[in-house]
PDB file of C-alpha atoms in Angstrom:
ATOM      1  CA  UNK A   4       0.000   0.000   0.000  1.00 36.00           C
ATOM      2  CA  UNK A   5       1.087   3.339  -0.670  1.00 56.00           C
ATOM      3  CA  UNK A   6       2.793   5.301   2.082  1.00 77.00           C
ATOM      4  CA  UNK A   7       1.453   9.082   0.694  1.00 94.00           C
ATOM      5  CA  UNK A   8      -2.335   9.939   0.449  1.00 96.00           C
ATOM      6  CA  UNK A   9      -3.228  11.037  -3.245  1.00 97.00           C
ATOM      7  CA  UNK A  10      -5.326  14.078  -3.876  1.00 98.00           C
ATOM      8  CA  UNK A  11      -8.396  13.267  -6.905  1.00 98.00           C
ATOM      9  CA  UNK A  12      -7.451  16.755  -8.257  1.00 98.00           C
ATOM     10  CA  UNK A  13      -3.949  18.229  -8.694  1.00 98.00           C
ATOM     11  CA  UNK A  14      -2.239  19.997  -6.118  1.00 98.00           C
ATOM     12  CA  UNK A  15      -0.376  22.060  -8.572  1.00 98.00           C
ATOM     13  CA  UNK A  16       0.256  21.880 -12.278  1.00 98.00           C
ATOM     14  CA  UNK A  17       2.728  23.465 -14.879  1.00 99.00           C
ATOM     15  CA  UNK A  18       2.332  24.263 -18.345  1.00 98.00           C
ATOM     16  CA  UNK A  19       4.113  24.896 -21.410  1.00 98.00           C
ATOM     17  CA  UNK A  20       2.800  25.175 -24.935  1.00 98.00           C
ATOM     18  CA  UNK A  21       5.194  24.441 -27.594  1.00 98.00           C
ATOM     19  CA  UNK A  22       5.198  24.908 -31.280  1.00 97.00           C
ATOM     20  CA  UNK A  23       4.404  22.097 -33.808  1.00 96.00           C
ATOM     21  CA  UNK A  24       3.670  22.149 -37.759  1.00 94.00           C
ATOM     22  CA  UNK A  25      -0.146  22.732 -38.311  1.00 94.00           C
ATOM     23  CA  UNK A  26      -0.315  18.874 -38.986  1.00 91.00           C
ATOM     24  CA  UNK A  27      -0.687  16.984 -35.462  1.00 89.00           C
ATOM     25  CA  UNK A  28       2.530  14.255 -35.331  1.00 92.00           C
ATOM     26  CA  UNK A  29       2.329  11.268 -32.978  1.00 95.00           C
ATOM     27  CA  UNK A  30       6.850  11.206 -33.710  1.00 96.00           C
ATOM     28  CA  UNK A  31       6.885  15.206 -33.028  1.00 96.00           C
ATOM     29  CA  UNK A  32       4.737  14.377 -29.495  1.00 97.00           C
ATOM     30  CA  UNK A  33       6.917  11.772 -28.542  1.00 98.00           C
ATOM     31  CA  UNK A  34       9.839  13.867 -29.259  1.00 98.00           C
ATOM     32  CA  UNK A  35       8.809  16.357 -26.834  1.00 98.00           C
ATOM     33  CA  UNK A  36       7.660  13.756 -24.347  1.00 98.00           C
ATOM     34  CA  UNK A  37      11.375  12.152 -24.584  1.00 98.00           C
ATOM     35  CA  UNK A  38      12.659  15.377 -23.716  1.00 98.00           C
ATOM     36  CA  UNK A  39      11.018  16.225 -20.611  1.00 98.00           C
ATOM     37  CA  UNK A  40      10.551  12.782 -19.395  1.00 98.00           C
ATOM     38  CA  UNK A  41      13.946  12.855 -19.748  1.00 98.00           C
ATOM     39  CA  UNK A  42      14.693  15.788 -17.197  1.00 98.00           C
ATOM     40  CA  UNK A  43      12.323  14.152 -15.008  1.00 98.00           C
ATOM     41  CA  UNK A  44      14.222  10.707 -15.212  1.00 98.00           C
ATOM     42  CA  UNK A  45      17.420  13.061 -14.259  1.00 98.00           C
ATOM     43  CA  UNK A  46      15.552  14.291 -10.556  1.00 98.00           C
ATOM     44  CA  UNK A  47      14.626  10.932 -10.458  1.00 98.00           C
ATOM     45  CA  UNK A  48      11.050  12.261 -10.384  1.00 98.00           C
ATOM     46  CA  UNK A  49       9.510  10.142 -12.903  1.00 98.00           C
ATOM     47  CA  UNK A  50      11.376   7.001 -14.707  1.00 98.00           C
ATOM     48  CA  UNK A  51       8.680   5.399 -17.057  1.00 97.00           C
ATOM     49  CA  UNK A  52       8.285   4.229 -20.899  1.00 96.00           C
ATOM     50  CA  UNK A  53       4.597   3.518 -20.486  1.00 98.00           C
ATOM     51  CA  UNK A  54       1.633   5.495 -21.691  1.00 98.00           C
ATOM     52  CA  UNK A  55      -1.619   5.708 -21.832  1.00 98.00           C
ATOM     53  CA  UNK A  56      -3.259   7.863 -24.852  1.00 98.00           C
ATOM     54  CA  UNK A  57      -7.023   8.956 -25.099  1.00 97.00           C
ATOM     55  CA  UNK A  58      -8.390   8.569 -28.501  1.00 97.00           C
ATOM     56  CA  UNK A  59     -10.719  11.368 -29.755  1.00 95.00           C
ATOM     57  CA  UNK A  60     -12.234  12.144 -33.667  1.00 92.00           C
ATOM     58  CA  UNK A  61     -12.807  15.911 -34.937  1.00 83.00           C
ATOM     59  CA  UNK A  62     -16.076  17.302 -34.556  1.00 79.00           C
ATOM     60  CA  UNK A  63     -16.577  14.410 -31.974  1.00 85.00           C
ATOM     61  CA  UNK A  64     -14.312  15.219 -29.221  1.00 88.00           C
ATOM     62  CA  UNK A  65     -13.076  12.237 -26.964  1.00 92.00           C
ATOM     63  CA  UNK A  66     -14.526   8.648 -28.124  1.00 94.00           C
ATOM     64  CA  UNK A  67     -14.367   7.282 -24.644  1.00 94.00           C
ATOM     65  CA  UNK A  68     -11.343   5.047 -25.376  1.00 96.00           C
ATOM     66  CA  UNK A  69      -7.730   4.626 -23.846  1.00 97.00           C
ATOM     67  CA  UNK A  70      -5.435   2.315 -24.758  1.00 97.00           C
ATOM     68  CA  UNK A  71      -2.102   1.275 -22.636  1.00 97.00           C
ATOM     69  CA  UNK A  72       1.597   1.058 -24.575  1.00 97.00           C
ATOM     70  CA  UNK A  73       4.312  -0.903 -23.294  1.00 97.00           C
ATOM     71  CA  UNK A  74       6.837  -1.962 -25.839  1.00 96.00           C
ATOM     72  CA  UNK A  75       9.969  -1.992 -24.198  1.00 97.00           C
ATOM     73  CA  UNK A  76      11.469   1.066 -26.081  1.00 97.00           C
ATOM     74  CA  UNK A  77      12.698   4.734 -25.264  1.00 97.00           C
ATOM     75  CA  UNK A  78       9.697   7.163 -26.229  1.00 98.00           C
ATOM     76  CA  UNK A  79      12.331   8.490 -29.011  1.00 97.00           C
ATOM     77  CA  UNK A  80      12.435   5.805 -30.878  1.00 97.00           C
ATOM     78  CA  UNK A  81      10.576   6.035 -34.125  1.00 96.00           C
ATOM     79  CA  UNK A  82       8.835   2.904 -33.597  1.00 97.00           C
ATOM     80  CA  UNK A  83       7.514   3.455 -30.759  1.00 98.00           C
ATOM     81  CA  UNK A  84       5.264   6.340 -32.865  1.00 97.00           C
ATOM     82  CA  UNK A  85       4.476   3.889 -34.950  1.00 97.00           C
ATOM     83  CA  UNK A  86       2.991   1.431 -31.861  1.00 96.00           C
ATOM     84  CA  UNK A  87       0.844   4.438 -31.071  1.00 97.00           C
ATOM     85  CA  UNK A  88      -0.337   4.224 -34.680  1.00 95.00           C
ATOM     86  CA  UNK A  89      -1.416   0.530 -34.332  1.00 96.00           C
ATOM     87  CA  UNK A  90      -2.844   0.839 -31.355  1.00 96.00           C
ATOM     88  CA  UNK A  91      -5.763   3.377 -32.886  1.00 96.00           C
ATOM     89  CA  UNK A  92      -8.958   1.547 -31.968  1.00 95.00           C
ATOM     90  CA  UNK A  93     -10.082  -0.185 -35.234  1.00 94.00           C
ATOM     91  CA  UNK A  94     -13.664   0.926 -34.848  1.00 93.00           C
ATOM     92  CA  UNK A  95     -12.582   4.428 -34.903  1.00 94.00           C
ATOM     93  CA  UNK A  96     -10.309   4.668 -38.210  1.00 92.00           C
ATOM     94  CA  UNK A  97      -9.994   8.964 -38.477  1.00 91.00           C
ATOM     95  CA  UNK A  98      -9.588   8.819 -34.184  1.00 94.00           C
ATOM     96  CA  UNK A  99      -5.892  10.613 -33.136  1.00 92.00           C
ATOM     97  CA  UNK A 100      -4.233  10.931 -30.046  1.00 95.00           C
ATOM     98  CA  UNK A 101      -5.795  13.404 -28.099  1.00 95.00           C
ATOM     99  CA  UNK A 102      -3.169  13.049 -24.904  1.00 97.00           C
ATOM    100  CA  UNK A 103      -0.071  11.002 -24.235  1.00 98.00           C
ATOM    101  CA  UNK A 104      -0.223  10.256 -20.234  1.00 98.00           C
ATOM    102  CA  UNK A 105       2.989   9.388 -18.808  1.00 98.00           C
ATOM    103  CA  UNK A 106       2.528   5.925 -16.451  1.00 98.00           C
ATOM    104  CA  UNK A 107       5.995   5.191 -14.119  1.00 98.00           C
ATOM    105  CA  UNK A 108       7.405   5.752 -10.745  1.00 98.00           C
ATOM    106  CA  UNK A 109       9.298   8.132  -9.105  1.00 98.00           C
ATOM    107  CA  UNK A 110      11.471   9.261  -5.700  1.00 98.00           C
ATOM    108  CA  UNK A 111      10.682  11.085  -2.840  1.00 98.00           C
ATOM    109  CA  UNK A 112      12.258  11.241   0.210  1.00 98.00           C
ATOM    110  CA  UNK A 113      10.637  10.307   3.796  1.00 96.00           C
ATOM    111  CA  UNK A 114      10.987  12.532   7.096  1.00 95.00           C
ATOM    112  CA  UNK A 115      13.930  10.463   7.895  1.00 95.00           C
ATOM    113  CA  UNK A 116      16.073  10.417   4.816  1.00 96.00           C
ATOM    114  CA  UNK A 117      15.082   7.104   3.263  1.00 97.00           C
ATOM    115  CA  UNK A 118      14.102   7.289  -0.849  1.00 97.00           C
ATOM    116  CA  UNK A 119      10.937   5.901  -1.590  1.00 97.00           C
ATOM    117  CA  UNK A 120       9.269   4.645  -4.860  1.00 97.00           C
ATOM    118  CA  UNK A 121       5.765   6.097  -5.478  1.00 98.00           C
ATOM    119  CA  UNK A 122       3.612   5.445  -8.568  1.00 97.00           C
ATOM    120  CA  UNK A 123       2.566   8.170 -10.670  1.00 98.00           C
ATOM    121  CA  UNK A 124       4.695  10.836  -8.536  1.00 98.00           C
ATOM    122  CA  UNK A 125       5.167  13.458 -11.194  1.00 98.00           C
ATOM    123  CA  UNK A 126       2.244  12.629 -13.615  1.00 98.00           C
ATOM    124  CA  UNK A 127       3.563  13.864 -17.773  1.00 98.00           C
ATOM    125  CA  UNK A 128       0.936  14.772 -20.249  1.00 98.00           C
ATOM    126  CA  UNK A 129       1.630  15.706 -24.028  1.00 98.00           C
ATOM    127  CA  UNK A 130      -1.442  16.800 -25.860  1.00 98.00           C
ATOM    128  CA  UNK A 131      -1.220  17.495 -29.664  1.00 96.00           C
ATOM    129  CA  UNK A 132      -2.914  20.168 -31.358  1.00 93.00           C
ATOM    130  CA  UNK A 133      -2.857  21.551 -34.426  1.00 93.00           C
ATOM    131  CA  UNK A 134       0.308  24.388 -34.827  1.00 96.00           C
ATOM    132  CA  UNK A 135       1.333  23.456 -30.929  1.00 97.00           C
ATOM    133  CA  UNK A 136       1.914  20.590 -28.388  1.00 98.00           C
ATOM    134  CA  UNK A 137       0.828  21.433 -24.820  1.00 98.00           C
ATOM    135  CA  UNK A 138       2.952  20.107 -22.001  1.00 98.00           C
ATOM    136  CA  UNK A 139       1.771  19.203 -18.587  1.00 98.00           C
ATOM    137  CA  UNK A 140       3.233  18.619 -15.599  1.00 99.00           C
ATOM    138  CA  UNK A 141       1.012  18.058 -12.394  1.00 98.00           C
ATOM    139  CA  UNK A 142       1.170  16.364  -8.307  1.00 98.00           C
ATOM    140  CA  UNK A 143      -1.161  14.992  -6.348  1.00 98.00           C
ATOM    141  CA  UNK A 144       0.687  14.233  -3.160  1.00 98.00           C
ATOM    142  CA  UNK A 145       1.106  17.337  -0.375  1.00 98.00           C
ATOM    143  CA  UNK A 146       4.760  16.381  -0.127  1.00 98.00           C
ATOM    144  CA  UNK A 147       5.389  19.259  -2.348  1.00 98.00           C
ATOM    145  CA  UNK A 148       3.580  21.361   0.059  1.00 98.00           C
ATOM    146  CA  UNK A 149       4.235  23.244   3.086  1.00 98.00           C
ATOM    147  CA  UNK A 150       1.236  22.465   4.982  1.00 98.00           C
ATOM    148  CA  UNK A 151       0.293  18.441   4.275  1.00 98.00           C
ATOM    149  CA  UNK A 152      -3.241  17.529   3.292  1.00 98.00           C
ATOM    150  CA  UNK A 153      -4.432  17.485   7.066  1.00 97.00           C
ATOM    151  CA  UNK A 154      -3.206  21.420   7.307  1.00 98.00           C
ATOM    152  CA  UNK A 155       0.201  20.845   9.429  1.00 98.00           C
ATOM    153  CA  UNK A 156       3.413  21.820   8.634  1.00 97.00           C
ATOM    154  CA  UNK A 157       5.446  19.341   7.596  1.00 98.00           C
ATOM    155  CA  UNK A 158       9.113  21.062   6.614  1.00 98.00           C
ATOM    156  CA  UNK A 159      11.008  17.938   6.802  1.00 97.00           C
ATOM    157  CA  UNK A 160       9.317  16.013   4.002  1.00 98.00           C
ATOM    158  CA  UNK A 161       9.031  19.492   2.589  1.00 98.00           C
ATOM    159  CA  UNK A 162      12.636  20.351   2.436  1.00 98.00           C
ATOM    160  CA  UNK A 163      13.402  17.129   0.978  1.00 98.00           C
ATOM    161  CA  UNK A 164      10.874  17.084  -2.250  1.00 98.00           C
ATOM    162  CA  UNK A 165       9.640  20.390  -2.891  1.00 98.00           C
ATOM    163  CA  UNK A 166      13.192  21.843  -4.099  1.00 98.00           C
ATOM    164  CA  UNK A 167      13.668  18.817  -6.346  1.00 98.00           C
ATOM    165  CA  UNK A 168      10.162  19.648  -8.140  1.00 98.00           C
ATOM    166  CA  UNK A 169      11.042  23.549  -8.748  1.00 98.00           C
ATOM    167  CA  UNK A 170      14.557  22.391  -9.570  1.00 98.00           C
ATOM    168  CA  UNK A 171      13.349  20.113 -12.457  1.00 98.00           C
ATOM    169  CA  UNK A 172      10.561  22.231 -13.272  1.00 98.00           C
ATOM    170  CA  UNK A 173      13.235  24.833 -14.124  1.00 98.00           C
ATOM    171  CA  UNK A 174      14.920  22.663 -16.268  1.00 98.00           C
ATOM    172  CA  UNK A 175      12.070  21.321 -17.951  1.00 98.00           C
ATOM    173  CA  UNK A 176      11.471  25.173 -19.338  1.00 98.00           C
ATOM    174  CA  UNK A 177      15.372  25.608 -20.368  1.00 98.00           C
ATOM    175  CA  UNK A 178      14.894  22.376 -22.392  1.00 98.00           C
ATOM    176  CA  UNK A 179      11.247  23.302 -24.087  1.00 98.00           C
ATOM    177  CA  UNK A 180      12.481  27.348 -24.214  1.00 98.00           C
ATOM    178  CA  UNK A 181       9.157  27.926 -23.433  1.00 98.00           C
ATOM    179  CA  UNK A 182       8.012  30.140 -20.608  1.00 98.00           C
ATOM    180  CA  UNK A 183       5.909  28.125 -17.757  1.00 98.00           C
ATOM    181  CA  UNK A 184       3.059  28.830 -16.969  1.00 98.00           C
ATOM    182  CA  UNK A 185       0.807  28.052 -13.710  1.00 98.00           C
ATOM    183  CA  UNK A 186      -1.913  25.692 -14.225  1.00 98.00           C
ATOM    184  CA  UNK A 187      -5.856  26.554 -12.039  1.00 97.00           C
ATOM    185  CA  UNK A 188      -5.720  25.599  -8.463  1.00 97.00           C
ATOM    186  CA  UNK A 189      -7.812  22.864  -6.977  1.00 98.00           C
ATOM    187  CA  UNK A 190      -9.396  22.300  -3.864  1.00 98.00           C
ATOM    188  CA  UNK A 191      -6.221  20.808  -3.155  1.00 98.00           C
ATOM    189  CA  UNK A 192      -3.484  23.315  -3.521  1.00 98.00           C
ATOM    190  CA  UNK A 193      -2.227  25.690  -6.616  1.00 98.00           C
ATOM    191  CA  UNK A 194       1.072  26.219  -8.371  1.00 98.00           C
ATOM    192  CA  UNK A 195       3.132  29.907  -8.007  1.00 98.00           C
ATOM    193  CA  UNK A 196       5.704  30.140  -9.888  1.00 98.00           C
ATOM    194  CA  UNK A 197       7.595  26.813  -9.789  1.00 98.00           C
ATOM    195  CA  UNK A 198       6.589  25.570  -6.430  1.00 98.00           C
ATOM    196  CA  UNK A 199       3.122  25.002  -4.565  1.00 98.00           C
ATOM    197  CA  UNK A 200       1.473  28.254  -3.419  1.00 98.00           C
ATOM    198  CA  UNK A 201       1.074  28.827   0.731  1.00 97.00           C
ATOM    199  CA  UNK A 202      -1.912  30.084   2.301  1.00 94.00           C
ATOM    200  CA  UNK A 203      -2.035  33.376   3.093  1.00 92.00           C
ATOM    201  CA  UNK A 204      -1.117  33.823   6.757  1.00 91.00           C
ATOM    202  CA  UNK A 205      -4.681  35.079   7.250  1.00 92.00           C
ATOM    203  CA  UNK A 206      -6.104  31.932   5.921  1.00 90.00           C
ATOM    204  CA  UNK A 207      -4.660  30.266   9.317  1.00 93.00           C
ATOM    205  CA  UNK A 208      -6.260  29.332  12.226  1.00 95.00           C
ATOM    206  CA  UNK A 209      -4.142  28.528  15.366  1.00 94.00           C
ATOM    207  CA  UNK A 210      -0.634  28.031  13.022  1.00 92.00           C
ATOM    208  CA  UNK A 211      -2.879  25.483  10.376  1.00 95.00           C
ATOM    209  CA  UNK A 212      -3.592  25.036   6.929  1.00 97.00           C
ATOM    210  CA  UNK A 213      -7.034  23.702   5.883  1.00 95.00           C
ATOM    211  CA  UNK A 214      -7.831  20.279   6.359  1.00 97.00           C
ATOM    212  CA  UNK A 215      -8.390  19.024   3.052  1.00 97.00           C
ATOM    213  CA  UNK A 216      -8.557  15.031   4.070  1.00 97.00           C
ATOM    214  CA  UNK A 217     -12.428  15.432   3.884  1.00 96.00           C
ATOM    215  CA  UNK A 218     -11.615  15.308  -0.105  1.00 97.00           C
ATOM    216  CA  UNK A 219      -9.195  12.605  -0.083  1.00 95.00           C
TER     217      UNK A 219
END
């Protein structure tokens, strides 16, 4: 079982939007999905070559179909574009990849020290459009916040993650040259800049965050 509770909605997401020729490319996605997945493998925030793409047709929207990918390749290499392409559901022949989900693991680090595998730490999304490819980055755990999901403090899981995030974060916008940008907060939390946001010291009662476990 899973040592970290896991919010349903983000507690803070990043985005970049990066451009693409005006036809959408399953090889120029992965290309860009390589990339950052690759500065995540680096922080040792997310190590994965697994995905999960939603299938959707023009003037349709989403057909209500996902299909899992795991061919034992890097995401740059060309035919693992061309497993994507197989993989279109048959029933839907004009359907295209409407986002690329990231699935793997990642590390974060406990009160005492110890590294820790967690599924679906840092969750990767690429999502081709026509003339651009929007990048997404989001969290769901609170040890990236201040203040963990019950509204205490916790600065020594804090300390240990939250810097790796904004570190990687950084590096994922020198690699796409692309300025980030902070995705809508949740219940849950909200990004600022390249970390998680803190309440306002007016939103505290007695030293406490909210208690957002009613959610979880």
């Amino acid at each position: 079982m899973s040592a970290l509770l896991r919010a349903p909605s983000e507690v803070g997401s990043w985005i970049w939007y990066v451009e693409a020729p005006e036809e959408i490319s399953i090889d120029g996605s992965l290309l860009v999905l390589a990339g950052v997945a690759s500065v995540l493998e680096d922080h040792h925030l997310l190590r994965s070559d697994v995905i999960e793409v939603c299938w959707k047709e023009r003037g349709r929207g989403k057909i209500g179909i996902w299909t899992k990918l795991a061919p034992g390749i890097p995401f740059a290499d060309p035919d693992y574009a061309t497993f994507v392409r197989q993989s279109r559901p048959s029933g839907f022949p004009k359907a295209h990849a409407a986002h690329l989900d990231t699935v793997g693991t990642g590390t974060w680090i406990d009160a005492r020290g110890r590294r820790r595998q967690e599924l679906q730490l840092v969750n990767l999304t690429v999502s081709p459009e026509p003339g651009e490819i929007q990048v997404e980055i989001s969290v769901h755990h609170d040890i990236w916040a201040w203040y963990d999901f019950s509204g205490r403090p916790h600065p020594e899981i804090y300390d240990q993650n939250a810097p790796r995030l904004a570190a990687a974060l950084e590096d994922v916008e020198t690699a796409l040259q692309v300025e980030t940008e902070n995705g809508e907060g949740t219940y849950f939390g909200r990004a600022e800049g390249f970390w998680i946001k803190r309440p306002d010291s007016e939103d505290l009662v007695d030293g406490l965050a909210m208690n957002s476990t009613d959610r979880l």
